[in-house]
PDB file of C-alpha atoms in Angstrom:
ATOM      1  CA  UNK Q  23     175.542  48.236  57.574  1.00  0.00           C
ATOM      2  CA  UNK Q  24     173.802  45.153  56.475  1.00  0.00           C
ATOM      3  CA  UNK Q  25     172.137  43.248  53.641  1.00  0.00           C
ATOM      4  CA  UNK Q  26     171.543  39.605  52.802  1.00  0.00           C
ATOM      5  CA  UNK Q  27     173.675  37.654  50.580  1.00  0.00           C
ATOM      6  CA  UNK Q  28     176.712  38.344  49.411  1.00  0.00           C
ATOM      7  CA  UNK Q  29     179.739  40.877  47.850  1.00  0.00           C
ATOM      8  CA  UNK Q  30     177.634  41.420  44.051  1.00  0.00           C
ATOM      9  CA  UNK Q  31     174.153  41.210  45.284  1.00  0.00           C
ATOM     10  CA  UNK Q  32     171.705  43.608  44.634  1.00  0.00           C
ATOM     11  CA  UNK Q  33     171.156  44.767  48.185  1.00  0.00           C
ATOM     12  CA  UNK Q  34     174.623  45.134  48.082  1.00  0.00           C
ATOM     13  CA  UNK Q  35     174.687  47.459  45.049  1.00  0.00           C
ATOM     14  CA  UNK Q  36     171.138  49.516  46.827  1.00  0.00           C
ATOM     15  CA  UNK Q  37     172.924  50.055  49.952  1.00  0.00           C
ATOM     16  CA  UNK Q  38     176.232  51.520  48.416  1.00  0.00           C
ATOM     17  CA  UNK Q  39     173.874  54.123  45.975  1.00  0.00           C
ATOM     18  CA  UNK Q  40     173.553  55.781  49.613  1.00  0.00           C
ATOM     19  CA  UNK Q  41     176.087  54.649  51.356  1.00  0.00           C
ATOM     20  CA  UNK Q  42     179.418  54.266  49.030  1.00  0.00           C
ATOM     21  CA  UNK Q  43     181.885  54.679  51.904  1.00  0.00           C
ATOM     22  CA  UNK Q  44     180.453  52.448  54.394  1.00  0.00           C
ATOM     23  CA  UNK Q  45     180.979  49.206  55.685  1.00  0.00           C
ATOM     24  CA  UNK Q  46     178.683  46.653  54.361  1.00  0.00           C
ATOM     25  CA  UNK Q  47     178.384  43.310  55.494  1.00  0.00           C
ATOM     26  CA  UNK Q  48     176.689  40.603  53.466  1.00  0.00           C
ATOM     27  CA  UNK Q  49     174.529  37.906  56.155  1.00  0.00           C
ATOM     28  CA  UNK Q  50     173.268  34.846  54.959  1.00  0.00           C
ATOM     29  CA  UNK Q  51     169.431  34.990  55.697  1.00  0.00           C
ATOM     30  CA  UNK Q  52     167.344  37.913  56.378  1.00  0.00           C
ATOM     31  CA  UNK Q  53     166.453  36.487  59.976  1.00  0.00           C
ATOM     32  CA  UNK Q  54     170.655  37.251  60.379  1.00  0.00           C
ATOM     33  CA  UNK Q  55     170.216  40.677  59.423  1.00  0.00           C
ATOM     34  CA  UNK Q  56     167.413  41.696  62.147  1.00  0.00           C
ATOM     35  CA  UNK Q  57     169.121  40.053  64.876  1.00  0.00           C
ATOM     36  CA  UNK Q  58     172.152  41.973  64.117  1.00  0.00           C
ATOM     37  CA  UNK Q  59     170.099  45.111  63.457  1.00  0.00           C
ATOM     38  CA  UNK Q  60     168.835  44.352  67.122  1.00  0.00           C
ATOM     39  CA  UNK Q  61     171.923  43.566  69.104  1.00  0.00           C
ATOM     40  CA  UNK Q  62     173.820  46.973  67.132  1.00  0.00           C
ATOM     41  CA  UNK Q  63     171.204  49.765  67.593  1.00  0.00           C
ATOM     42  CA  UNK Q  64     173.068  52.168  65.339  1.00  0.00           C
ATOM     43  CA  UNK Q  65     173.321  49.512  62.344  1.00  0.00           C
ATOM     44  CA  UNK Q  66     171.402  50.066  59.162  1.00  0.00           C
ATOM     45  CA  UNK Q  67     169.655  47.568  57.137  1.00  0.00           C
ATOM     46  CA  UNK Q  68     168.578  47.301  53.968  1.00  0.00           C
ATOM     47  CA  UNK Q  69     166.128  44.231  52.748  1.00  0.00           C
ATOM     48  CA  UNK Q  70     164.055  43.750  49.525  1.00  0.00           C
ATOM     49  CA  UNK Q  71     160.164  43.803  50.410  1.00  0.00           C
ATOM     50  CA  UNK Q  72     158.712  43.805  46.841  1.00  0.00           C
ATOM     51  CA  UNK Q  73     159.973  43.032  43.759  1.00  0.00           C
ATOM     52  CA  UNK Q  74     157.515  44.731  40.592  1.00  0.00           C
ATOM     53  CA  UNK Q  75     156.648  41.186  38.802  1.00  0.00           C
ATOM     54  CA  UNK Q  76     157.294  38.706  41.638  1.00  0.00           C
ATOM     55  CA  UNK Q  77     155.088  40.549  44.437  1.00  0.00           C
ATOM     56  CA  UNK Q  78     156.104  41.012  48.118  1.00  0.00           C
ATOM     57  CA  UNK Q  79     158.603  39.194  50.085  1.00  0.00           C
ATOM     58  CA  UNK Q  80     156.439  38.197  52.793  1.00  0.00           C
ATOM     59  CA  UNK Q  81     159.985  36.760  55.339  1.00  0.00           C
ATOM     60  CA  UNK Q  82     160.728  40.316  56.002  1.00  0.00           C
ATOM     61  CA  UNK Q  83     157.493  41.827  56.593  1.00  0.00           C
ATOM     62  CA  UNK Q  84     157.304  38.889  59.176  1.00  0.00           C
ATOM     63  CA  UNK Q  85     160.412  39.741  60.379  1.00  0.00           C
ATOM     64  CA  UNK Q  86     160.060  43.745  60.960  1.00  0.00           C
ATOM     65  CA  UNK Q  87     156.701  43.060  62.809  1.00  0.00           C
ATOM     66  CA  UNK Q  88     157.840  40.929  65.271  1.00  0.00           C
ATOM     67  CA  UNK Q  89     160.779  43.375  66.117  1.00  0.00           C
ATOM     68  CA  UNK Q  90     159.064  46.304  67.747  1.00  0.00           C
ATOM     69  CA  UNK Q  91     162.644  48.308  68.004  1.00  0.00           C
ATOM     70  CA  UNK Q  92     162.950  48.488  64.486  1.00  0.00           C
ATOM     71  CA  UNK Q  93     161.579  51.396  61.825  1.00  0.00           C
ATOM     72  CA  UNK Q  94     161.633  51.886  58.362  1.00  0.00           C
ATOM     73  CA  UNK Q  95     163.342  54.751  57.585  1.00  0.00           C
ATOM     74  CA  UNK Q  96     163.986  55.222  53.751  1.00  0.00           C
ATOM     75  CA  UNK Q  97     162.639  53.398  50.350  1.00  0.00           C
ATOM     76  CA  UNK Q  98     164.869  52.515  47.725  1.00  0.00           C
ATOM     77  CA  UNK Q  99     163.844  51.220  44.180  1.00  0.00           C
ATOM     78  CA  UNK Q 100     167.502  49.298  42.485  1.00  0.00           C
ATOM     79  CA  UNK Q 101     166.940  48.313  38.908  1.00  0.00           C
ATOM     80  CA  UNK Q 102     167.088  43.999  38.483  1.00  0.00           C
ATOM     81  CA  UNK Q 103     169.793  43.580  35.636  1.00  0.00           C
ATOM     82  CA  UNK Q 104     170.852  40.205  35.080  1.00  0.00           C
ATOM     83  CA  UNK Q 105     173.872  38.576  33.492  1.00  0.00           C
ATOM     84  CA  UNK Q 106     174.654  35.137  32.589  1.00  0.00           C
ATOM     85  CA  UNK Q 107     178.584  34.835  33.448  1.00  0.00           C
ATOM     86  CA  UNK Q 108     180.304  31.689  33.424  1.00  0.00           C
ATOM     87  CA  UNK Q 109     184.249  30.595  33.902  1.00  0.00           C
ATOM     88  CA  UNK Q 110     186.393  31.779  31.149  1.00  0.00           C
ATOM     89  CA  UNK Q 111     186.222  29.223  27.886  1.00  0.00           C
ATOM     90  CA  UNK Q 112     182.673  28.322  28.455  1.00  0.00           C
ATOM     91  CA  UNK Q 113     180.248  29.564  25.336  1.00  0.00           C
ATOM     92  CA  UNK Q 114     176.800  29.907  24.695  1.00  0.00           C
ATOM     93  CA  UNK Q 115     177.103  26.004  23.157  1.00  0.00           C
ATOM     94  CA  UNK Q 116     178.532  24.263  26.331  1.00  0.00           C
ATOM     95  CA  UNK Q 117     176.179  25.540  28.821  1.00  0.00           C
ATOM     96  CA  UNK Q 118     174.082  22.620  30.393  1.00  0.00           C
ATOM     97  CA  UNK Q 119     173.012  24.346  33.509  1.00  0.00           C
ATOM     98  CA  UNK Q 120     172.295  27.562  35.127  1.00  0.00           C
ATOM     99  CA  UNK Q 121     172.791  28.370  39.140  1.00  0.00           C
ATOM    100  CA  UNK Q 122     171.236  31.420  40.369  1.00  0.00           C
ATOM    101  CA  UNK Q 123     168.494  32.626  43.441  1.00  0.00           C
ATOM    102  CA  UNK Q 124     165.006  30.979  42.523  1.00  0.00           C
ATOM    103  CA  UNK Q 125     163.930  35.011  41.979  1.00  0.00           C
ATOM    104  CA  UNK Q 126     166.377  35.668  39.729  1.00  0.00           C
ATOM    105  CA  UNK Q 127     165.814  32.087  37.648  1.00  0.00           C
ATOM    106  CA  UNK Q 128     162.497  33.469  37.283  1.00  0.00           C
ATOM    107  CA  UNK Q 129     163.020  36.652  36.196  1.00  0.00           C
ATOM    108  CA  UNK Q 130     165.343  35.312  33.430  1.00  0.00           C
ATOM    109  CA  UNK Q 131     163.400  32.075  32.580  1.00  0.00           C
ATOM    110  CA  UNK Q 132     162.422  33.534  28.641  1.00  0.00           C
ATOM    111  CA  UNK Q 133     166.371  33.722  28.404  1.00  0.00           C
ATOM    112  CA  UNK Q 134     167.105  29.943  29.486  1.00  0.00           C
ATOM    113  CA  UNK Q 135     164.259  28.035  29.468  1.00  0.00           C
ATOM    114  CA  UNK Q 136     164.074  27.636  25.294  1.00  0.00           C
ATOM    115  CA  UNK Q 137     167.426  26.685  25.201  1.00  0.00           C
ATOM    116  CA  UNK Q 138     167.109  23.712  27.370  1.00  0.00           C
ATOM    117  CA  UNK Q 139     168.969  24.317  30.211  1.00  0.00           C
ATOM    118  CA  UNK Q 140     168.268  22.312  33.474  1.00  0.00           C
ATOM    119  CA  UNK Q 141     167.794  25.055  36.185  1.00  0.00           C
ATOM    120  CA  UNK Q 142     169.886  24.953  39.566  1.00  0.00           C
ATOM    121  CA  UNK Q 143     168.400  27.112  42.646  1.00  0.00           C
ATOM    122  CA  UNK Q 144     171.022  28.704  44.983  1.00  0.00           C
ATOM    123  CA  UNK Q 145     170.514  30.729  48.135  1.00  0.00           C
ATOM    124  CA  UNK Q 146     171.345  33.910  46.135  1.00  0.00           C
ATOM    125  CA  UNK Q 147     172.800  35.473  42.807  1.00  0.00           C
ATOM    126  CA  UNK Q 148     176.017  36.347  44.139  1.00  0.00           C
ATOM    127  CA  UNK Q 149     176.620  33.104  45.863  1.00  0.00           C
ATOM    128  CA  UNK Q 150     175.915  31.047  43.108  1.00  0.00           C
ATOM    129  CA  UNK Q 151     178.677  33.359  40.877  1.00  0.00           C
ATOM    130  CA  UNK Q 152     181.557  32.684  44.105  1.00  0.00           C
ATOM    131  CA  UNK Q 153     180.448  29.099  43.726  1.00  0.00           C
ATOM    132  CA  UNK Q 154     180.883  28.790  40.307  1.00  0.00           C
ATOM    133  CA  UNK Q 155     184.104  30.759  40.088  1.00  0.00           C
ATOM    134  CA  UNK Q 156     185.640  28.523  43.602  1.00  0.00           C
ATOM    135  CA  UNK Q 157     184.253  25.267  41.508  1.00  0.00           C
ATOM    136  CA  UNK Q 158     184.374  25.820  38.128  1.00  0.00           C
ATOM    137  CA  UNK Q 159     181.970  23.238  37.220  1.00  0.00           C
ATOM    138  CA  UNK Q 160     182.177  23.078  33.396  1.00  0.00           C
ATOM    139  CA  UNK Q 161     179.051  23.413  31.450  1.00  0.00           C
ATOM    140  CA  UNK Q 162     177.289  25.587  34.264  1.00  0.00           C
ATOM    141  CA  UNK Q 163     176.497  29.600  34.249  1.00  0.00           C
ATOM    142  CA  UNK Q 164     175.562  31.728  37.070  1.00  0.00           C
ATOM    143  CA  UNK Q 165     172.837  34.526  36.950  1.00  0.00           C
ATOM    144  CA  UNK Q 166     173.667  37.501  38.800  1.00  0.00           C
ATOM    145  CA  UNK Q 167     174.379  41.177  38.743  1.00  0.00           C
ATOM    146  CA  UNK Q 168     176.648  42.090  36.773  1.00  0.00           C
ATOM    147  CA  UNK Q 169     179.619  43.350  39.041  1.00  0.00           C
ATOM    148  CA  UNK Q 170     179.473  39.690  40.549  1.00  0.00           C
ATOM    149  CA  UNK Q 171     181.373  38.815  37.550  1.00  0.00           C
ATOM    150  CA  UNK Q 172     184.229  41.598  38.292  1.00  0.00           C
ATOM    151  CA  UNK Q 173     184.224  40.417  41.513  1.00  0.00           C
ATOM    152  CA  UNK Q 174     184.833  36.540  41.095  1.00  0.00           C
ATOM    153  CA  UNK Q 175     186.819  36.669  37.778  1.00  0.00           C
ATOM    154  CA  UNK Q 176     183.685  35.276  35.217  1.00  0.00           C
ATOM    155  CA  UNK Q 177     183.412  36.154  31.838  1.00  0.00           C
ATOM    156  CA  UNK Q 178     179.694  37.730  31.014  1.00  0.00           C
ATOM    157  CA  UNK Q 179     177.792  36.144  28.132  1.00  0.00           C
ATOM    158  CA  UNK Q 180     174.585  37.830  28.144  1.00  0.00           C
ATOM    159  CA  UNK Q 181     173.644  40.748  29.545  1.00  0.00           C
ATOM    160  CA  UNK Q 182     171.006  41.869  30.326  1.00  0.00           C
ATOM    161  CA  UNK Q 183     168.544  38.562  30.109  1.00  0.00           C
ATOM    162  CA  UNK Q 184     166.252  39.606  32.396  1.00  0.00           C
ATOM    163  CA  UNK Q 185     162.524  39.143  31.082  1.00  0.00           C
ATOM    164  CA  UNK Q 186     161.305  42.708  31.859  1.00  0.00           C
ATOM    165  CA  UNK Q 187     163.231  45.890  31.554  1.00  0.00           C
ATOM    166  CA  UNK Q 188     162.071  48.009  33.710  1.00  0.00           C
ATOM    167  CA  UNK Q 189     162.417  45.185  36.813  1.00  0.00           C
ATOM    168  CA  UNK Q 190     162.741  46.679  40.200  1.00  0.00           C
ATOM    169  CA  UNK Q 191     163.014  45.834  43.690  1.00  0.00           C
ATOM    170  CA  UNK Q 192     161.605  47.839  46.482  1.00  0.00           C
ATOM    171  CA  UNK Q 193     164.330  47.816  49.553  1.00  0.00           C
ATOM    172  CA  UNK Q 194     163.372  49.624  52.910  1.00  0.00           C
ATOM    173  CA  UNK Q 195     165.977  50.760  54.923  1.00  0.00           C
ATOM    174  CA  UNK Q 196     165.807  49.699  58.764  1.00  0.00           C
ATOM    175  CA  UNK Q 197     167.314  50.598  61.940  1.00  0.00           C
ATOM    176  CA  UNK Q 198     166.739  51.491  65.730  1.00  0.00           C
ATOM    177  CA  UNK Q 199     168.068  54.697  65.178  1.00  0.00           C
ATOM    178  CA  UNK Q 200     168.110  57.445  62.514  1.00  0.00           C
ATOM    179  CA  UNK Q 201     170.759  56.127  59.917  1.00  0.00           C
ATOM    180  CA  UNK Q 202     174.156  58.182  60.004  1.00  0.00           C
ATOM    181  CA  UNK Q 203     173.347  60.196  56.550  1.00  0.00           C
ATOM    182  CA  UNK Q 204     170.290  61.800  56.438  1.00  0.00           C
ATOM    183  CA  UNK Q 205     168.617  60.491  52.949  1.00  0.00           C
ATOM    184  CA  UNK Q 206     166.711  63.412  51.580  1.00  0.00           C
ATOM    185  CA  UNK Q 207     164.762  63.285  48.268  1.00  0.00           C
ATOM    186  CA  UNK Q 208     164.417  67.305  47.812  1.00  0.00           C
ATOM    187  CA  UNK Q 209     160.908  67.409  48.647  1.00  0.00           C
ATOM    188  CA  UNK Q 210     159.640  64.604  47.513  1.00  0.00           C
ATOM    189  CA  UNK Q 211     156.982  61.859  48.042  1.00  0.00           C
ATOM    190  CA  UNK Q 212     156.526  60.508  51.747  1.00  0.00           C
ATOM    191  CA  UNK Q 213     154.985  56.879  52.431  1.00  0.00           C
ATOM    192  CA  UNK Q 214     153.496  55.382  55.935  1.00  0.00           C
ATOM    193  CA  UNK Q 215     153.601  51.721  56.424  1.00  0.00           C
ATOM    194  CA  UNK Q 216     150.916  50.476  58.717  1.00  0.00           C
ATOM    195  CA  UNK Q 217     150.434  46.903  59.740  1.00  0.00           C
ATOM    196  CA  UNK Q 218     146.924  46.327  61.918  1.00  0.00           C
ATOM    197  CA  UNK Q 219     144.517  43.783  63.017  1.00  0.00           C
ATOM    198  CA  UNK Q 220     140.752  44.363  63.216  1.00  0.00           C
ATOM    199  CA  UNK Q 221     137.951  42.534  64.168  1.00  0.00           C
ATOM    200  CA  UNK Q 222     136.487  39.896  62.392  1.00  0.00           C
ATOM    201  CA  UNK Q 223     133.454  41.187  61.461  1.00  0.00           C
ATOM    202  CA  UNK Q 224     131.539  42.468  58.223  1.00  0.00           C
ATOM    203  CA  UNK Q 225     132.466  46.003  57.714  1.00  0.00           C
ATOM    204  CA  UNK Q 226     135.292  46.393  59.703  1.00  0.00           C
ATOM    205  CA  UNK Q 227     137.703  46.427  56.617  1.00  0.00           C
ATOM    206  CA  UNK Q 228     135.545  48.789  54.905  1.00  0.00           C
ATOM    207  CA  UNK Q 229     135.425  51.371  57.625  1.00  0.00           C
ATOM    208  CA  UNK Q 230     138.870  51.810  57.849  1.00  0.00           C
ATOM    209  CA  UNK Q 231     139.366  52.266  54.492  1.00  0.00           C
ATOM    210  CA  UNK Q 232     136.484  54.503  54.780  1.00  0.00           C
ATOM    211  CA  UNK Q 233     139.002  56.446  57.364  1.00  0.00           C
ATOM    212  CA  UNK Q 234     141.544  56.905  55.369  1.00  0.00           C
ATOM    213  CA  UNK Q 235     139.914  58.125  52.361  1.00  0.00           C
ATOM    214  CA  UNK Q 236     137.562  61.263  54.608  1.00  0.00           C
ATOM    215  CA  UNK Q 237     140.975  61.844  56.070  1.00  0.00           C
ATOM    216  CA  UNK Q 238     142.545  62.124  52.422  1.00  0.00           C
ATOM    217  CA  UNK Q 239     145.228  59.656  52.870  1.00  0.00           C
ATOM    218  CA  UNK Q 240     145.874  57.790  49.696  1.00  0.00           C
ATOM    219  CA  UNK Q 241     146.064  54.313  50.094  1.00  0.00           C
ATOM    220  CA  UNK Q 242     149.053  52.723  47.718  1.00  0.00           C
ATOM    221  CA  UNK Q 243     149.216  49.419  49.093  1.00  0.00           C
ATOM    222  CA  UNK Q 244     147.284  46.557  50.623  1.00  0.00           C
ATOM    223  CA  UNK Q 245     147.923  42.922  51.509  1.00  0.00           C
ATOM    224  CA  UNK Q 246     146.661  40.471  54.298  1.00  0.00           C
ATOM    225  CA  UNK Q 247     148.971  38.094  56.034  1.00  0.00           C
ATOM    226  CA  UNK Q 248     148.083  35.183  58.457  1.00  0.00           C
ATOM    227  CA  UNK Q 249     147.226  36.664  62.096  1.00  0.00           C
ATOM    228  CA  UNK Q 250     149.392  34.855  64.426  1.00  0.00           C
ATOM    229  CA  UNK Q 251     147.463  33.076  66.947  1.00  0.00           C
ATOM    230  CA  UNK Q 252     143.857  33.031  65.394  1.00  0.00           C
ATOM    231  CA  UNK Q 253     143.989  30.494  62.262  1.00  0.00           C
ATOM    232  CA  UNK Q 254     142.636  31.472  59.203  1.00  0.00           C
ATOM    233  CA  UNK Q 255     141.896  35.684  60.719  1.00  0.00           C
ATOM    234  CA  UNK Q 256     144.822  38.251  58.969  1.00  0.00           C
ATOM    235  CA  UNK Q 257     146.580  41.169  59.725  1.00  0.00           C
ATOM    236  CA  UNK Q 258     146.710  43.911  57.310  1.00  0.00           C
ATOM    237  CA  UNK Q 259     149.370  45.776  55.425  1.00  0.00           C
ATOM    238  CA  UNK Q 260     148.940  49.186  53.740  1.00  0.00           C
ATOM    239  CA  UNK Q 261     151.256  51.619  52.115  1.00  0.00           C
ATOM    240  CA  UNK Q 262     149.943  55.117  52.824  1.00  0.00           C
ATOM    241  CA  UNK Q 263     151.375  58.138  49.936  1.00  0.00           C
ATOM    242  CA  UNK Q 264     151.566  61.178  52.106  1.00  0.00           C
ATOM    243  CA  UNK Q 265     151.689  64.513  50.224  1.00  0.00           C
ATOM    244  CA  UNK Q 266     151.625  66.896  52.549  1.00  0.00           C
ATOM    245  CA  UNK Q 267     152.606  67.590  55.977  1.00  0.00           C
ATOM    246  CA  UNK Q 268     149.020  67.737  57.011  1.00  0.00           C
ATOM    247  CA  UNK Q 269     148.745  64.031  55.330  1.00  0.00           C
ATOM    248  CA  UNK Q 270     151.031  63.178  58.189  1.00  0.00           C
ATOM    249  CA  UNK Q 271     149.273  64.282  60.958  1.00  0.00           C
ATOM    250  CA  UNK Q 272     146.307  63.042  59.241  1.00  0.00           C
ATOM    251  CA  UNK Q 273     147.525  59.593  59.459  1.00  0.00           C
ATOM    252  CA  UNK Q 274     148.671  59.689  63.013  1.00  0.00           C
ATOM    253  CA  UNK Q 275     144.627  61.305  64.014  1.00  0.00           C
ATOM    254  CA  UNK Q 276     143.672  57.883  62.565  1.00  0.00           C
ATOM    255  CA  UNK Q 277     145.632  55.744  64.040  1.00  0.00           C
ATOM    256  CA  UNK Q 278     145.841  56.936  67.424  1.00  0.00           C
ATOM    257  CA  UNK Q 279     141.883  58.125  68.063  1.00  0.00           C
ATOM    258  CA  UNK Q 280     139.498  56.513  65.677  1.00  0.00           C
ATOM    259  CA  UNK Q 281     139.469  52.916  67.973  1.00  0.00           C
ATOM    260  CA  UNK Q 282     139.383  51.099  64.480  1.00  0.00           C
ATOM    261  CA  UNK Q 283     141.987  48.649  65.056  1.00  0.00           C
ATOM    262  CA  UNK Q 284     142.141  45.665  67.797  1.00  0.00           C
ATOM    263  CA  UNK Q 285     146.249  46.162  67.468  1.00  0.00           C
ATOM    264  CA  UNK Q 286     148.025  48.301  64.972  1.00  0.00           C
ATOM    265  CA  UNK Q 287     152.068  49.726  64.707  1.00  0.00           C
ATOM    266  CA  UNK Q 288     153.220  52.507  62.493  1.00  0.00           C
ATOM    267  CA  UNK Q 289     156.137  50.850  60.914  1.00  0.00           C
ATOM    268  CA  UNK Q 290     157.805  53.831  60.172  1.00  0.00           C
ATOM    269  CA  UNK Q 291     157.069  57.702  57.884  1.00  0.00           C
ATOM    270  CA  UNK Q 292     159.672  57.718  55.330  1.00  0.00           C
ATOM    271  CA  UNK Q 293     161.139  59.140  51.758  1.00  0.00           C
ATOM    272  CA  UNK Q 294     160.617  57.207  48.886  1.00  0.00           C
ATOM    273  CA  UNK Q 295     164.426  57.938  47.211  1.00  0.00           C
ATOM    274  CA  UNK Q 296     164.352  58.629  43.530  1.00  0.00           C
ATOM    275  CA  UNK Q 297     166.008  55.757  41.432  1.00  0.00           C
ATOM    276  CA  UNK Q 298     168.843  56.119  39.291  1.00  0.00           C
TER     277      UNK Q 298
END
């Protein structure tokens, strides 16, 4: 198994909810963790694509569409809680600085930002908390979760500073194959992910959304990203809420024999897992 970043991230803590006894390996960029997913066909992955106030993480979506071997095969919503930790004997008063993921700096900015504190981006949370704990610059504090602290021996100040409490991250879980434990959320709600391009034309957007709703397929989701090859044309994104086994084969009428799409790929029918 997986994730970017490092022992204490969050994709860390979302992949052991499901998987607690497996082997998780952190990677340092999320272009690490498809090429591994690629070269082990039975790996698992699990990447953030949207955090609930900072919007979709556009790298991965990239990512999954230009690796045609991969699906998405579960949801997973992990709850953002943030702590300020710093090396034991450091207070609230000696703090100068705070090292964390630009995400999580922003998250957490009504915490530090009135209290003066010059901002430091790192690659992730948990790195920045290993940093500080192998360094132990004085005057500086690390945002991350929590159990980075138990991990690398730092002493939480604050927790949680995050500036929303009900924060969440949408993960999707990705492989080339099924993933070893079949993720079952007793029943309930089903999503499609469909990227497509269409032509660039009045209307065209219109009748496909037109599609979807006569085929009662509710539409949760939709973005545009650049269309590679044709500057300033985009592909579409959607998020599809299927209720209903007929809402499946709904989808896949669309998709395979309405001839609205120039290119499209069904990036994978999956359960949306219930958080904790």
């Amino acid at each position: 198994m997986f994730f970017q970043g490092e022992p204490g991230a969050f994709s860390e803590a979302a992949i052991r909810r499901y998987f607690p006894d497996g082997d998780a390996t952190g990677l340092g960029s999320f272009k690490d963790v498809f090429d591994a997913l690629r070269q082990e066909p039975a790996a698992v992955g699990l990447l953030p694509i949207e955090n609930a106030y900072r919007g979709s993480v556009y790298d991965v979506w990239d990512l999954l569409v230009a690796s045609p071997t991969l699906t998405i095969w579960a949801e997973v919503v992990q709850p953002v809680t943030l702590a300020l930790m710093v090396v034991p004997g450091e207070t609230m008063q000696t703090i100068r600085r705070v090292r964390s993921h630009p995400q999580a700096l922003m998250q957490s900015r009504g915490f530090w930002q009135p209290r003066g504190w010059e901002a430091d981006p790192a690659l992730d949370t948990a790195g920045s908390a290993r940093e500080l704990s192998q360094h132990r610059w004085p005057g500086v504090a690390a945002i991350a979760h929590p159990r980075a602290a138990e991990l690398y021996g730092l002493t939480i100040l604050a927790s949680p500073i995050e500036d929303y409490a009900d924060n969440r991250t949408r993960f999707w879980l990705l492989s080339q194959t099924p993933p070893p434990v079949r993720l079952d959320n007793g029943g309930g709600l089903m999503k499609a992910t469909l990227a497509f391009d269409i032509a660039h034309r009045p209307g065209t957007l219109a009748r496909v959304l037109t599609a979807f709703y006569e085929h009662g397929l509710n539409l949760t989701k939709i973005e545009s990203r650049p269309r590679p090859g044709t500057p300033f044309e985009f592909r579409f994104w959607v998020d599809l809420g299927l209720e209903s086994p007929e809402a499946v084969h709904a989808l896949k009428t669309v998709v395979s024999e309405s001839g609205l799409f120039e290119w499209h790929r069904l990036l994978g029918i999956y359960p949306v897992m219930p958080g904790p």
